[in-house]
Coordinates of C-alpha atoms in Angstrom, one line a residue:
M1 CA 43.2 245.8 141.4
A2 CA 45.5 244.4 139.4
E3 CA 47.1 246.3 136.6
Y4 CA 46.6 245.4 132.7
A5 CA 49.8 243.1 131.5
H6 CA 49.9 241.9 128.1
I7 CA 50.0 238.2 128.2
S8 CA 50.9 235.1 125.9
H9 CA 48.9 231.6 126.6
G10 CA 51.9 230.1 127.2
F11 CA 51.0 226.4 126.3
G12 CA 49.8 224.9 123.3
P13 CA 46.5 223.2 122.3
I14 CA 45.7 219.4 123.0
F15 CA 44.3 217.4 120.0
D16 CA 45.7 214.9 117.4
E17 CA 44.4 213.8 114.2
R18 CA 41.0 211.9 115.9
S19 CA 40.0 215.1 117.3
S20 CA 36.3 215.9 116.5
V21 CA 35.1 218.0 119.2
L22 CA 36.9 221.6 120.1
V23 CA 36.7 222.5 123.4
L24 CA 37.5 226.6 123.9
G25 CA 38.1 228.3 126.7
S26 CA 39.3 231.9 126.5
F27 CA 42.2 232.7 127.9
P28 CA 44.3 230.6 130.8
S29 CA 43.8 231.8 134.4
V30 CA 46.8 233.2 136.4
L31 CA 46.6 229.4 138.0
S32 CA 46.5 227.9 134.7
R33 CA 49.3 230.2 133.6
E34 CA 51.4 229.5 136.7
N35 CA 50.6 225.8 136.2
R36 CA 51.3 225.6 132.4
F37 CA 47.9 223.8 132.0
Y38 CA 44.0 224.2 131.3
Y39 CA 42.1 225.1 133.9
G40 CA 45.0 224.6 136.6
N41 CA 42.2 226.1 139.9
P42 CA 41.3 222.9 141.6
R43 CA 38.1 225.0 142.1
N44 CA 37.8 224.8 138.4
R45 CA 34.9 222.4 137.6
F46 CA 36.5 220.9 134.4
W47 CA 38.5 218.2 134.9
P48 CA 36.1 216.3 137.3
M49 CA 32.9 217.3 135.3
M50 CA 34.8 215.8 132.0
A51 CA 36.2 212.8 133.9
D52 CA 32.3 212.4 134.8
L53 CA 31.4 212.7 131.2
L54 CA 33.3 210.5 129.9
D55 CA 32.8 207.7 132.5
E56 CA 36.2 208.0 133.7
P57 CA 38.3 208.5 137.0
A58 CA 39.6 212.3 137.7
P59 CA 42.9 213.0 136.7
A60 CA 45.1 213.9 139.9
V61 CA 45.3 217.8 139.9
D62 CA 48.5 217.8 139.2
D63 CA 48.8 215.3 136.7
V64 CA 49.1 216.9 133.0
P65 CA 50.2 213.5 130.9
A66 CA 46.3 211.9 132.8
K67 CA 44.4 215.2 131.7
R68 CA 45.5 215.1 128.2
A69 CA 45.3 211.4 127.6
L70 CA 41.6 211.4 128.9
L71 CA 40.8 214.4 126.1
L72 CA 42.6 212.3 123.6
R73 CA 41.1 209.2 124.1
Y74 CA 37.7 210.7 123.3
G75 CA 38.6 212.6 120.6
V76 CA 38.3 216.0 122.7
A77 CA 40.8 218.6 121.7
L78 CA 41.3 221.7 124.0
W79 CA 42.7 225.5 123.6
D80 CA 41.8 228.6 124.0
V81 CA 40.1 231.5 121.7
I82 CA 43.1 234.2 122.9
E83 CA 46.9 234.2 122.1
S84 CA 47.6 236.9 123.5
C85 CA 46.0 239.8 125.5
D86 CA 45.7 242.7 127.8
V87 CA 44.5 241.2 131.0
R88 CA 44.1 242.0 134.6
G89 CA 44.7 238.5 136.7
S90 CA 42.1 236.3 135.6
S91 CA 39.3 238.9 134.9
D92 CA 37.8 237.9 131.7
A93 CA 35.9 240.6 131.9
S94 CA 39.1 242.7 131.4
I95 CA 40.5 241.3 128.4
R96 CA 41.3 243.8 125.6
N97 CA 43.6 244.0 122.6
V98 CA 42.9 240.4 121.6
V99 CA 45.3 239.0 119.5
P100 CA 43.4 235.6 118.4
A101 CA 44.8 231.6 118.6
D102 CA 45.5 229.7 115.5
V103 CA 42.5 227.6 115.4
A104 CA 43.6 226.3 111.8
R105 CA 46.3 224.8 113.4
I106 CA 43.5 222.3 114.4
T107 CA 41.1 222.2 111.7
R108 CA 44.3 221.6 109.5
A109 CA 45.3 218.4 111.7
A110 CA 41.7 217.2 112.4
K111 CA 38.1 216.9 111.4
I112 CA 36.6 218.7 113.6
R113 CA 32.8 218.7 113.5
A114 CA 31.5 220.4 116.5
V115 CA 32.9 223.7 118.9
L116 CA 31.5 224.2 122.4
C117 CA 32.7 227.3 124.4
N118 CA 33.4 227.0 127.9
G119 CA 31.7 230.6 129.1
G120 CA 30.1 233.2 127.6
T121 CA 33.3 235.2 126.7
A122 CA 34.7 232.4 124.8
G123 CA 31.6 232.3 123.2
R124 CA 31.7 235.7 122.2
L125 CA 34.9 236.2 121.3
Y126 CA 35.1 232.8 118.8
R127 CA 32.1 234.2 117.0
R128 CA 34.3 237.3 116.5
W129 CA 37.7 236.0 116.0
L130 CA 37.7 232.3 115.0
E131 CA 34.1 231.2 113.7
P132 CA 35.0 232.9 110.3
V133 CA 38.2 230.8 109.9
T134 CA 36.2 227.3 110.9
G135 CA 33.0 227.7 109.8
I136 CA 31.8 226.0 112.5
C137 CA 28.9 227.4 114.9
A138 CA 30.2 226.8 118.5
E139 CA 27.4 225.8 121.0
V140 CA 27.9 228.2 124.4
L141 CA 28.2 226.2 127.5
P142 CA 27.8 227.9 131.2
S143 CA 31.7 228.2 132.6
T144 CA 33.1 225.6 134.8
S145 CA 34.9 228.4 136.5
P146 CA 34.3 228.7 140.4
A147 CA 33.2 232.4 139.7
N148 CA 30.0 230.9 138.0
A149 CA 28.8 229.6 141.6
S150 CA 25.2 229.6 140.3
W151 CA 25.8 226.3 138.7
S152 CA 26.4 223.5 140.8
L153 CA 28.9 220.6 139.1
A154 CA 25.7 218.1 138.9
R155 CA 23.7 220.7 136.6
L156 CA 27.1 221.7 134.7
T157 CA 27.4 218.2 134.0
E158 CA 24.0 217.8 132.9
R159 CA 24.1 220.7 130.5
W160 CA 27.4 219.7 129.4
R161 CA 26.5 216.2 128.7
A162 CA 23.5 217.2 126.6
A163 CA 26.2 219.1 124.4
L164 CA 29.4 217.2 124.5
L165 CA 28.1 213.3 123.8
P166 CA 26.3 214.0 121.0
A167 CA 29.0 216.1 119.5
L168 CA 31.3 212.7 120.0
G169 CA 28.6 210.3 118.6
E170 CA 27.6 209.3 121.6

């Protein structure tokens, strides 16, 4: 098993003044940190799911500008709850010594009206560290991680669709 290491997030949030929905993960996986962008594991279903939800073609795995543009076109902000922590590899279950992200950086610049958490760890940590800052109750959605194998892509997409599209006003 990997040893604990104190890791900083390594890359900033995606948002602009038109962002209205904030999607929060917990902390970037090893592959995401190596790729310096969100959901960098090609087996993670986040990008194909978001493209389907927004009725857009899925961006190429390594096309960071297309991924960023996809979210911003629809008013979706993306970040993680944790700025830095002690973690073993990519295991959310191993996270400790959390330093929360400065979510006010987004809420000062954009009128966020909904927060969606990608998985239970993000939801728990959001409620503990960030909800007192934002004052917005989050909806916790099933994780898009490949470790969440009990949820198929089709099932994830439908569950996320029920939360994301109404939050976007669609």
